[in-house]
Structures are given as structure tokens and as C-alpha cells.
PDB file of N, CA and C in Angstrom:
ATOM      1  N   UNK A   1     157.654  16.845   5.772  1.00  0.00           N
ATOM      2  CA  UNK A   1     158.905  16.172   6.074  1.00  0.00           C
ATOM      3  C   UNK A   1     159.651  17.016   7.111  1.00  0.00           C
ATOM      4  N   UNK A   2     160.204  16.027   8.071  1.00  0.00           N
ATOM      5  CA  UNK A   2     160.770  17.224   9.129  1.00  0.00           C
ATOM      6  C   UNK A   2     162.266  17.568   8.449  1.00  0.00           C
ATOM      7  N   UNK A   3     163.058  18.747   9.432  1.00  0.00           N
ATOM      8  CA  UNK A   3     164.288  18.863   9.055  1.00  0.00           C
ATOM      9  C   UNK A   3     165.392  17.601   9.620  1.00  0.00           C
ATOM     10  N   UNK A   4     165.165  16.891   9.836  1.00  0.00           N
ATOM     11  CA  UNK A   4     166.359  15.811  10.094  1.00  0.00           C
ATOM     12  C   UNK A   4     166.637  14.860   9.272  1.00  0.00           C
ATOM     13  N   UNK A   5     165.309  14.724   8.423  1.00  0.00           N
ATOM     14  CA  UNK A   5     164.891  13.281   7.020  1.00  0.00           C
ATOM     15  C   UNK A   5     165.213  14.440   5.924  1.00  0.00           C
ATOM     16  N   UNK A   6     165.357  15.553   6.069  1.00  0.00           N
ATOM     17  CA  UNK A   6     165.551  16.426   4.591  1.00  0.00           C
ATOM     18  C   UNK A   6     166.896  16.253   4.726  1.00  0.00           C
ATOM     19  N   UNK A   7     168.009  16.481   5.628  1.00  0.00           N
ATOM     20  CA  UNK A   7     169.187  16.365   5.556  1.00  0.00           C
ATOM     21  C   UNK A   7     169.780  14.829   5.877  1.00  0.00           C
ATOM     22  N   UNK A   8     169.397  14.047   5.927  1.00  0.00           N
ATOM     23  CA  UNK A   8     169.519  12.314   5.839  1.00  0.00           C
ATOM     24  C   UNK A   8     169.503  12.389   4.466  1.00  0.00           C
ATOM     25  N   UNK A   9     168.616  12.604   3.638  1.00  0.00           N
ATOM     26  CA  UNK A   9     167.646  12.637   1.860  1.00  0.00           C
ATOM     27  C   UNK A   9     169.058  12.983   1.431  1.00  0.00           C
ATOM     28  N   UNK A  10     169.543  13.855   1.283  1.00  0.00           N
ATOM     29  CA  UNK A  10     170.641  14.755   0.649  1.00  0.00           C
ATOM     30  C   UNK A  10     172.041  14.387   1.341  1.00  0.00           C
ATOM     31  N   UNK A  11     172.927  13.677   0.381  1.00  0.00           N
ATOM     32  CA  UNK A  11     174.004  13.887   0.837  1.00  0.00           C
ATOM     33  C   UNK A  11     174.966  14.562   0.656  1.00  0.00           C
ATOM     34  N   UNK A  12     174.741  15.280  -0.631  1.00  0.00           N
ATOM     35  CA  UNK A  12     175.433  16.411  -0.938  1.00  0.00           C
ATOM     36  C   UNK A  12     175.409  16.444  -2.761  1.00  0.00           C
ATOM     37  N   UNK A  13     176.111  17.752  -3.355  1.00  0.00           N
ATOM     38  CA  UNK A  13     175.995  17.723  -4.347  1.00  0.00           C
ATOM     39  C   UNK A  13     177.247  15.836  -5.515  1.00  0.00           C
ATOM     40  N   UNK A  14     176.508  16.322  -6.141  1.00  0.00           N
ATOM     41  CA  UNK A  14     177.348  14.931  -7.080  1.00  0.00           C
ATOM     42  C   UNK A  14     177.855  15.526  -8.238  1.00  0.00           C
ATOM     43  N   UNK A  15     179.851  16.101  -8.151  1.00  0.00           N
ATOM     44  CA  UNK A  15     180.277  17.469  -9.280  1.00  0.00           C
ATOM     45  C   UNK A  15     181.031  16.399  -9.763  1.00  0.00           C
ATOM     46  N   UNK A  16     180.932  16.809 -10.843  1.00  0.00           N
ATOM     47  CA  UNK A  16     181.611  15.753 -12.147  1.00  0.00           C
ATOM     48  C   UNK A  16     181.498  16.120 -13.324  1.00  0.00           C
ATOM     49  N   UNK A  17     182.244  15.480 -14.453  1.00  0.00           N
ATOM     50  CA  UNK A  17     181.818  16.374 -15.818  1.00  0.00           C
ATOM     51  C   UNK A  17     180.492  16.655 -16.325  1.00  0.00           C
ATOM     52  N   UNK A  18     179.915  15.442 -16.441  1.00  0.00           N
ATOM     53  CA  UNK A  18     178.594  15.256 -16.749  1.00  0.00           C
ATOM     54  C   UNK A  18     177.356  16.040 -15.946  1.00  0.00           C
ATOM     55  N   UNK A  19     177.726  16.219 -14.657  1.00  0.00           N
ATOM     56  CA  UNK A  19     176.719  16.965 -13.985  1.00  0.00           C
ATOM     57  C   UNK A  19     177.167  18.255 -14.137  1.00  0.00           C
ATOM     58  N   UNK A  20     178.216  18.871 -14.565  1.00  0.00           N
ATOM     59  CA  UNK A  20     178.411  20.252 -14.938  1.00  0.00           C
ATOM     60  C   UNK A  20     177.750  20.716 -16.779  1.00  0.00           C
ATOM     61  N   UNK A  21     177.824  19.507 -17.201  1.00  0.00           N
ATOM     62  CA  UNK A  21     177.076  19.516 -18.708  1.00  0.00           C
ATOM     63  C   UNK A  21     175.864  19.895 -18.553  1.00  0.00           C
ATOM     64  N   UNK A  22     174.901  18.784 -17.475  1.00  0.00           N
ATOM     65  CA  UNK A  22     173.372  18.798 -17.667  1.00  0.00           C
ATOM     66  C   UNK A  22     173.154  20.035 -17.110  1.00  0.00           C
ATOM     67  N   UNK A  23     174.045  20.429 -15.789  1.00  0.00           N
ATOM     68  CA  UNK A  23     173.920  22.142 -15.572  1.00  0.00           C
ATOM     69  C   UNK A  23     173.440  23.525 -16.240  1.00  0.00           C
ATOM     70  N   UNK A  24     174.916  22.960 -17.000  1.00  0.00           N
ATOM     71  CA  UNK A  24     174.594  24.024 -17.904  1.00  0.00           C
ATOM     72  C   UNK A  24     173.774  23.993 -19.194  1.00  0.00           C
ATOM     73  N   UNK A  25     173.396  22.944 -20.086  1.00  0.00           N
ATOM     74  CA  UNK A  25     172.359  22.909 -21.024  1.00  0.00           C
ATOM     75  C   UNK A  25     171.352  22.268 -20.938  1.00  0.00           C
ATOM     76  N   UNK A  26     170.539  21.799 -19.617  1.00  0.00           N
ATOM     77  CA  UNK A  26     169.574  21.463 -19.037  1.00  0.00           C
ATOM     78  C   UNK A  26     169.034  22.030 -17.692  1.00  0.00           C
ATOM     79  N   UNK A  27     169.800  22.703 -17.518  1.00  0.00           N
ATOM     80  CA  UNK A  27     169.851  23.317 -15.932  1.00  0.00           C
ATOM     81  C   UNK A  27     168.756  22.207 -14.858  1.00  0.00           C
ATOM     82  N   UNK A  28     169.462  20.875 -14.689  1.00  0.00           N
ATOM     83  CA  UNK A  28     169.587  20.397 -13.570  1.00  0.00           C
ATOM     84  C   UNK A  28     170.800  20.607 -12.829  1.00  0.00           C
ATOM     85  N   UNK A  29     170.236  19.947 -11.650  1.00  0.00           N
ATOM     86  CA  UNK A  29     171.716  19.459 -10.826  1.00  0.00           C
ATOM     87  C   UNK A  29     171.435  17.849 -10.447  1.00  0.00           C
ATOM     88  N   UNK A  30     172.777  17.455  -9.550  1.00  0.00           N
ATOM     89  CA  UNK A  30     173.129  15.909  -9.589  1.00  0.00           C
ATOM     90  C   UNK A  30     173.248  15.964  -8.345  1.00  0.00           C
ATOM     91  N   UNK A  31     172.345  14.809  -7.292  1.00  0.00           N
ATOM     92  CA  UNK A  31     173.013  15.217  -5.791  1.00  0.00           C
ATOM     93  C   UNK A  31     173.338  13.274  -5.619  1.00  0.00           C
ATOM     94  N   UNK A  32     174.003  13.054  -4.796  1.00  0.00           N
ATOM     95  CA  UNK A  32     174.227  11.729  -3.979  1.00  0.00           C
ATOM     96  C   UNK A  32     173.157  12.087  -2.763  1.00  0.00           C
ATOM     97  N   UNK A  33     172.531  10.903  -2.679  1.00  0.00           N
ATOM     98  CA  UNK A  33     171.344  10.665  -1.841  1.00  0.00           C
ATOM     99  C   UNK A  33     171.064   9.439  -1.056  1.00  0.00           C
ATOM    100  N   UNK A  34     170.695   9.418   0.059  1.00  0.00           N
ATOM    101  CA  UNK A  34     170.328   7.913   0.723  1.00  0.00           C
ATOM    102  C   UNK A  34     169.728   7.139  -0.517  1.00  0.00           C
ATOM    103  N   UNK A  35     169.662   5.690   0.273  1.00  0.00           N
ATOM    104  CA  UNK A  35     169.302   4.873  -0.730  1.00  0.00           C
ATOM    105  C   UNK A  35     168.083   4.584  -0.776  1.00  0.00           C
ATOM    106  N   UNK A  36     167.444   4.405   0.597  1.00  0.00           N
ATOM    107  CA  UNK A  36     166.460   4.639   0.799  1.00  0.00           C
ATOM    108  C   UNK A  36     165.477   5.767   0.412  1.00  0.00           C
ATOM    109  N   UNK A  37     165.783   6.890  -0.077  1.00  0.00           N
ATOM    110  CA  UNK A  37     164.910   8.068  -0.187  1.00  0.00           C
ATOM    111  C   UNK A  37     164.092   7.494  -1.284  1.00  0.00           C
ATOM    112  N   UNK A  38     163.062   8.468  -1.714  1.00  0.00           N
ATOM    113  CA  UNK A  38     162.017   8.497  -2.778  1.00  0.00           C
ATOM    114  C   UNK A  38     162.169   9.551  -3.362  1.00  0.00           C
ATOM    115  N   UNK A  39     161.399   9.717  -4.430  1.00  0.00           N
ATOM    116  CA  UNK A  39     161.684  10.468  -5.588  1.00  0.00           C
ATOM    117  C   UNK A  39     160.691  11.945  -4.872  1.00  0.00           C
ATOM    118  N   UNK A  40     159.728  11.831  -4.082  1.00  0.00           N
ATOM    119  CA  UNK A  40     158.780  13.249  -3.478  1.00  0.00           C
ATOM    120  C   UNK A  40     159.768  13.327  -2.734  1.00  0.00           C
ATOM    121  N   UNK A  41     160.178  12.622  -1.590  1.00  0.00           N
ATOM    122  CA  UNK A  41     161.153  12.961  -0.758  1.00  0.00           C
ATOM    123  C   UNK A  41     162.860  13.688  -0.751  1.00  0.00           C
ATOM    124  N   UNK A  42     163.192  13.531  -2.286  1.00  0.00           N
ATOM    125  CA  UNK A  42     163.939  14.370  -2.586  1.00  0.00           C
ATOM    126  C   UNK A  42     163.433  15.628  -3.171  1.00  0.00           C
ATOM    127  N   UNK A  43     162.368  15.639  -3.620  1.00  0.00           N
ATOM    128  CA  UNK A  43     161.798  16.859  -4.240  1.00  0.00           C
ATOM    129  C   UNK A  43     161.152  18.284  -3.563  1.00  0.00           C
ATOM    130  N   UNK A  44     160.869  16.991  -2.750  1.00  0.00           N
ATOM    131  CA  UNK A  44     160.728  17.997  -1.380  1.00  0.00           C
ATOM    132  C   UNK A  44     161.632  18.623  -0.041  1.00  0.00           C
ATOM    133  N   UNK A  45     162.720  17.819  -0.258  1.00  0.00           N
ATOM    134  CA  UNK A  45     164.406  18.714   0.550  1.00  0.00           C
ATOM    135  C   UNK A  45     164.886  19.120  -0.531  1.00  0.00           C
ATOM    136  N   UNK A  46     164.816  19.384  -1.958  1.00  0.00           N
ATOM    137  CA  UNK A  46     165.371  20.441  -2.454  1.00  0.00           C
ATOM    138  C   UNK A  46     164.458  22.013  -2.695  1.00  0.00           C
ATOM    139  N   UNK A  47     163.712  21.199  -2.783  1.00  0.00           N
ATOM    140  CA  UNK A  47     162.861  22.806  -2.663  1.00  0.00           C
ATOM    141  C   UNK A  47     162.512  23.595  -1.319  1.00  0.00           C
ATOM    142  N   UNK A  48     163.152  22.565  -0.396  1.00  0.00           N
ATOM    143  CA  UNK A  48     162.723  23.254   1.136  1.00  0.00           C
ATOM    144  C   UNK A  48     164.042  24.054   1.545  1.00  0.00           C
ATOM    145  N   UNK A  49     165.099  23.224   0.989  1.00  0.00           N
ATOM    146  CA  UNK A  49     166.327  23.288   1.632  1.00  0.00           C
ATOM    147  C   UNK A  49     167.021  24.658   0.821  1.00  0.00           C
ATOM    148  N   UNK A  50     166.803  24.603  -0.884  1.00  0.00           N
ATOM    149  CA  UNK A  50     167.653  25.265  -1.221  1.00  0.00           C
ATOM    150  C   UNK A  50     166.166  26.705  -1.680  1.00  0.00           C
ATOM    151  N   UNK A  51     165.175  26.644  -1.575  1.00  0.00           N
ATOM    152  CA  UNK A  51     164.259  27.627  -2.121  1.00  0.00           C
ATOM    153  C   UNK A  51     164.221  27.663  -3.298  1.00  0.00           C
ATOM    154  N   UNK A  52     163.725  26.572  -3.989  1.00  0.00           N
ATOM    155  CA  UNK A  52     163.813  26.442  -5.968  1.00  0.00           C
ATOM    156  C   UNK A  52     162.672  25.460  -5.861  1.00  0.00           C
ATOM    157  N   UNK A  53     162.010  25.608  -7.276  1.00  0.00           N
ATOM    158  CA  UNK A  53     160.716  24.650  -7.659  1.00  0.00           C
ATOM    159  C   UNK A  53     161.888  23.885  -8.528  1.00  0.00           C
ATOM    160  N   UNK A  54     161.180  23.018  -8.088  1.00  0.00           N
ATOM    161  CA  UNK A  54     161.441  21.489  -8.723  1.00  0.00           C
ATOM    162  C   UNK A  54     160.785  20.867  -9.997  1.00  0.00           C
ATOM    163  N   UNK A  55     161.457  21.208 -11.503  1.00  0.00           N
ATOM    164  CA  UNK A  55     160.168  20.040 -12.217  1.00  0.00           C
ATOM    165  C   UNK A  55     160.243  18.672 -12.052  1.00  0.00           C
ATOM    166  N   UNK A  56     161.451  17.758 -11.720  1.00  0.00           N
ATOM    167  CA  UNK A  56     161.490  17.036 -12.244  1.00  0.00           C
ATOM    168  C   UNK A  56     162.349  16.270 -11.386  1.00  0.00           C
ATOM    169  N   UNK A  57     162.246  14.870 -11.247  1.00  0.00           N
ATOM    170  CA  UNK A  57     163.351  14.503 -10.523  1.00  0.00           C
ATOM    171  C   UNK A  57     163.789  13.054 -11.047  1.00  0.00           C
ATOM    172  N   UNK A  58     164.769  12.575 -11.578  1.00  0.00           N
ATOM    173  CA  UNK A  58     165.271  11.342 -12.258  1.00  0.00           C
ATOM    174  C   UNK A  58     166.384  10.475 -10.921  1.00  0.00           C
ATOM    175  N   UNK A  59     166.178   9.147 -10.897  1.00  0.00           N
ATOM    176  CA  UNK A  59     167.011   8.789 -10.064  1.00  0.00           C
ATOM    177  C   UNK A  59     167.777   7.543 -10.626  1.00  0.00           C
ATOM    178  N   UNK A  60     169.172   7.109 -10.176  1.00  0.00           N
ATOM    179  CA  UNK A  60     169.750   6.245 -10.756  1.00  0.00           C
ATOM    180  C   UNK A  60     170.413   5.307  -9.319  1.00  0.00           C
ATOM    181  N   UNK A  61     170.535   4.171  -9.661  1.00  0.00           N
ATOM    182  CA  UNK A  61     170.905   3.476  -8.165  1.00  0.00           C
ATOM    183  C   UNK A  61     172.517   2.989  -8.624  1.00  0.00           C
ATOM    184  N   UNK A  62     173.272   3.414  -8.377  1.00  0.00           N
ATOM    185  CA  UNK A  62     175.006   2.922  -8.535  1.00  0.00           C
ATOM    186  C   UNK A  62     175.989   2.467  -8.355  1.00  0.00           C
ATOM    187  N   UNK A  63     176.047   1.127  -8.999  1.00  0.00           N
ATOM    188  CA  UNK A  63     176.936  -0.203  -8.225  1.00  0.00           C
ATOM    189  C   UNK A  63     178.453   0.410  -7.937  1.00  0.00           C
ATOM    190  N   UNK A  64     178.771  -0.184  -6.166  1.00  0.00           N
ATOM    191  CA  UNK A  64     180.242   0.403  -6.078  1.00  0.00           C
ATOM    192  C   UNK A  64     181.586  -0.598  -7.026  1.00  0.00           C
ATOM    193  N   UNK A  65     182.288  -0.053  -7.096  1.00  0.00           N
ATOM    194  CA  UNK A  65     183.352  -0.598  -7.885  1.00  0.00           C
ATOM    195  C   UNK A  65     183.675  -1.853  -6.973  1.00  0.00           C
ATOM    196  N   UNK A  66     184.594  -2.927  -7.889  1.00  0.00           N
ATOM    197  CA  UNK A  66     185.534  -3.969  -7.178  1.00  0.00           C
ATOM    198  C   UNK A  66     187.247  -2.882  -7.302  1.00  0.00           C
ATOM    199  N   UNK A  67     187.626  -2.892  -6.053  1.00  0.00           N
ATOM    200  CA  UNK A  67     189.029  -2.436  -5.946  1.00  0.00           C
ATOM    201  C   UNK A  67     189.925  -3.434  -5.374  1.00  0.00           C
ATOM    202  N   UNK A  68     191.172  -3.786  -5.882  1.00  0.00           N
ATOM    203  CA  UNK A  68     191.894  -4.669  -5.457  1.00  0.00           C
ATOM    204  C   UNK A  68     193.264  -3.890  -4.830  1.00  0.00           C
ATOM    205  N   UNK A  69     193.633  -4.350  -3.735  1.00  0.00           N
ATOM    206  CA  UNK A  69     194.114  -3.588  -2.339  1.00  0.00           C
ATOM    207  C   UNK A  69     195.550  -4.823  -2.501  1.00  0.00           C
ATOM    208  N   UNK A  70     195.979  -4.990  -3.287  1.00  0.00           N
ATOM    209  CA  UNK A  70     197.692  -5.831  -3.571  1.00  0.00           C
ATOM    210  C   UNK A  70     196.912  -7.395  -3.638  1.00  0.00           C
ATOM    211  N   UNK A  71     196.782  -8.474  -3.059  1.00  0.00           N
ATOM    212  CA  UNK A  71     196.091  -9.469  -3.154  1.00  0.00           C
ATOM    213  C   UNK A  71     194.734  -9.658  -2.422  1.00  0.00           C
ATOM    214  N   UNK A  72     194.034  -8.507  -2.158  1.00  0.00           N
ATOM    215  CA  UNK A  72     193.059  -8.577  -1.028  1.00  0.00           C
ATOM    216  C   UNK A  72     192.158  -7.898  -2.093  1.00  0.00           C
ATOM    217  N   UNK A  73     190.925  -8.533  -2.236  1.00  0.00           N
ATOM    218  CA  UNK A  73     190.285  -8.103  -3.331  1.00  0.00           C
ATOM    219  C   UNK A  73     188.420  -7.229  -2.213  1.00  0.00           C
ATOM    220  N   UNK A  74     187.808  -6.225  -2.749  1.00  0.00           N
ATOM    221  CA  UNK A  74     187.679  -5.147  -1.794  1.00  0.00           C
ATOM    222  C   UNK A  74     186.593  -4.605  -2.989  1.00  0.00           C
ATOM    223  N   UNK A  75     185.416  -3.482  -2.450  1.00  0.00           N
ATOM    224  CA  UNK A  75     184.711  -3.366  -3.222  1.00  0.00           C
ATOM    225  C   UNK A  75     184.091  -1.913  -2.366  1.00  0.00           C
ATOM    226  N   UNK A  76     183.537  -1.171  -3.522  1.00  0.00           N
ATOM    227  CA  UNK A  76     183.213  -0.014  -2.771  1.00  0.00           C
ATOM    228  C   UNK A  76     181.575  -0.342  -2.661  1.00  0.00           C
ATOM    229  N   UNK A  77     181.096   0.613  -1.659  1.00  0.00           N
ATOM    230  CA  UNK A  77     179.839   0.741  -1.228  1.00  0.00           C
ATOM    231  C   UNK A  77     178.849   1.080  -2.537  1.00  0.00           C
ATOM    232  N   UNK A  78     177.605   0.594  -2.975  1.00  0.00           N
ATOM    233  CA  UNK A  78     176.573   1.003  -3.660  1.00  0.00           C
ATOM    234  C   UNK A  78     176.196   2.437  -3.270  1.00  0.00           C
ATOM    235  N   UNK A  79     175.833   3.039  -3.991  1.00  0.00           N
ATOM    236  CA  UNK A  79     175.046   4.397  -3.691  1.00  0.00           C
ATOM    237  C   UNK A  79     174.008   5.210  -4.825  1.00  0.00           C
ATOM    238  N   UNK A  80     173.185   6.183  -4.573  1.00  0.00           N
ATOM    239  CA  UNK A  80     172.248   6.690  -5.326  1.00  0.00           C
ATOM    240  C   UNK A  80     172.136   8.086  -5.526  1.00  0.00           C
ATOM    241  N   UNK A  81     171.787   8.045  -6.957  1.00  0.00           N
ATOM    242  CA  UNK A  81     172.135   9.015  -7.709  1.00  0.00           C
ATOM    243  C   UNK A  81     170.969   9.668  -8.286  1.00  0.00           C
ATOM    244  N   UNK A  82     170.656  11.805  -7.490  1.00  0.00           N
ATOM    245  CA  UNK A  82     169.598  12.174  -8.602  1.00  0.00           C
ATOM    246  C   UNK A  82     170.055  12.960  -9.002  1.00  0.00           C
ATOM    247  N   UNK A  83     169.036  13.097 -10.335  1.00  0.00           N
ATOM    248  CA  UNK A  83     168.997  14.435 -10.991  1.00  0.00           C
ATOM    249  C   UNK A  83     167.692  14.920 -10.781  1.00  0.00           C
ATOM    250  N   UNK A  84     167.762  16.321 -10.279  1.00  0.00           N
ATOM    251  CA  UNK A  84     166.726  16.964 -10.448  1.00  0.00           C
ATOM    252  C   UNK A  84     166.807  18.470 -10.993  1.00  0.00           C
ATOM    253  N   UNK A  85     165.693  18.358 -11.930  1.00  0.00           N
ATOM    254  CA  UNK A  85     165.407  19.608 -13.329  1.00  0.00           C
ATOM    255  C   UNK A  85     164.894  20.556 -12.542  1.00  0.00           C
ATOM    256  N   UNK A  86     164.956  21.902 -12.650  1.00  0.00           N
ATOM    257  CA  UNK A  86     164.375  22.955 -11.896  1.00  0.00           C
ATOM    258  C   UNK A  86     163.617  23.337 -12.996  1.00  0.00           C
ATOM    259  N   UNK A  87     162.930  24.372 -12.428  1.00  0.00           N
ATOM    260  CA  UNK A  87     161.993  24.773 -13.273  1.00  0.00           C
ATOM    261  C   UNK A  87     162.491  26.146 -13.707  1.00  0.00           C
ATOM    262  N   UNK A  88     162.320  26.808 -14.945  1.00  0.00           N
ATOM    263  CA  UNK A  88     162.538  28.131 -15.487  1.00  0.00           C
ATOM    264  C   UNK A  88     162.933  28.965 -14.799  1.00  0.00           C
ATOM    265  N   UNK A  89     164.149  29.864 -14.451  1.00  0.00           N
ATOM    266  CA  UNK A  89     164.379  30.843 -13.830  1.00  0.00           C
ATOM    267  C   UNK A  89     164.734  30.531 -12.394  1.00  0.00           C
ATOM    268  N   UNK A  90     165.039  29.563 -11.992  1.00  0.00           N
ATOM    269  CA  UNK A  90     165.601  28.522 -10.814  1.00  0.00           C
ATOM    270  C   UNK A  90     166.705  28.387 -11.344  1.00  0.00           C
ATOM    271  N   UNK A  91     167.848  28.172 -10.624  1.00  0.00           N
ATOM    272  CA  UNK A  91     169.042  27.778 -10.291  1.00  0.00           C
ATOM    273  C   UNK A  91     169.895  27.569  -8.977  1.00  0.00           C
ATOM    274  N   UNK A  92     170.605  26.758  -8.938  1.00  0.00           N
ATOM    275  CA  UNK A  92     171.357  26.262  -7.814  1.00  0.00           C
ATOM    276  C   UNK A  92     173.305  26.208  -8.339  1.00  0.00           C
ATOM    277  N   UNK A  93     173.763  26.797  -7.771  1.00  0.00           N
ATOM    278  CA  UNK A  93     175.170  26.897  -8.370  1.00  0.00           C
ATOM    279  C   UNK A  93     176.304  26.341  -7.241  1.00  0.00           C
ATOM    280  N   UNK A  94     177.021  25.270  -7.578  1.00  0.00           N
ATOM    281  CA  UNK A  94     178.077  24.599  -6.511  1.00  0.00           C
ATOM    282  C   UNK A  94     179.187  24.898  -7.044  1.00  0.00           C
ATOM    283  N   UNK A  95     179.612  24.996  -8.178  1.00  0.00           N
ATOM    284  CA  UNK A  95     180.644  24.889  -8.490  1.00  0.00           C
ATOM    285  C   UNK A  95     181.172  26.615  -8.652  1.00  0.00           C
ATOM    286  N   UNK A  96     180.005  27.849  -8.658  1.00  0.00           N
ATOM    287  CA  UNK A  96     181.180  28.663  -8.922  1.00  0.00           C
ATOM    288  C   UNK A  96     181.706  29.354  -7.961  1.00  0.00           C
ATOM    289  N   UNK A  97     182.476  30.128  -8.159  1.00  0.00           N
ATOM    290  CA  UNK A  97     183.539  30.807  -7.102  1.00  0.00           C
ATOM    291  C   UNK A  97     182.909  31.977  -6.832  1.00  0.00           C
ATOM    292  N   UNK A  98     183.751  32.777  -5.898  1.00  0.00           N
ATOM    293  CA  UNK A  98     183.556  33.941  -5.296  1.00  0.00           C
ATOM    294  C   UNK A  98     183.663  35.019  -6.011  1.00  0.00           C
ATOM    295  N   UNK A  99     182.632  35.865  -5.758  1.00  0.00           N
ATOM    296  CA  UNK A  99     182.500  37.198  -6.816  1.00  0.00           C
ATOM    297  C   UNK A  99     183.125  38.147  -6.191  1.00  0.00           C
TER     298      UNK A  99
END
């Protein structure tokens, strides 16, 4: 995979309660991803991008909300959602601060 489809693949991390849970007592992480990607194709820009083996990679596809804008009724964009499990002694950390 070249470097231009690894950073298309990844749109960044996805921080929220739940992805700080599976963090920490599953040690995955949660990224927002094209919609188009595949499940090797993310597996393979995280292990290229961040230097971690990958076990595992789960994906979820995520309807955007209806938002209503005063009488103008409005809807957010669909988007896709992974999780991917690292393997033993791997980690990736977004959320903590400066040491």
C-alpha cells in the first residue's frame, strides 16, 4: 500500500468514553476511517503508520444523525468506524499528556 491510501485509510483517532474503556481493558484503539477502506487495508496503515502488530481489526459503518436547524430539517454525513486489537505488549496512546 503506498503512503497516500495509508493516510486517505485513517482519518484519525475516534476519543470517546467507550474507546477509552476498550483502551484500557482490551487494549484496542478506535479510529474514524474512509468508507471505502477494508479491513487489510486498515491493518496495514496501522501497523505501517504507527509501528504496532495488529491482531485484530473490527469495523462498524455509522448512520449520521437527523439535525434540525429551526424549521430546516438537515442530517449529518454517514461514516466508519474501527477497532483495532493490538497484539501483547503494543500500544498506541492519544489521549495522554505530556510527561
Amino acid at each position: 500500500m503506498n503512503q497516500e491510501r495509508m493516510y486517505q485509510v485513517l482519518r484519525g483517532p475516534h476519543i470517546s468514553e467507550k474507546s477509552t474503556v476498550i483502551a484500557d481493558e482490551a487494549n484496542q484503539v478506535a479510529f474514524k476511517v474512509a468508507r471505502n477502506a477494508t479491513k487489510r487495508e486498515i491493518k496495514a496503515a496501522v501497523e505501517q503508520l504507527f509501528e504496532v502488530e495488529v491482531r485484530d481489526v473490527r469495523v462498524a459503518n455509522v448512520n449520521g444523525k437527523r439535525k434540525n436547524f429551526g424549521r430546516i430539517q438537515g442530517r449529518r454525513p454517514d461514516w466508519k468506524k474501527a477497532y483495532v486489537a493490538l497484539e501483547q505488549g503494543h500500544e498506541l496512546d492519544f489521549i495522554g499528556g505530556v510527561e
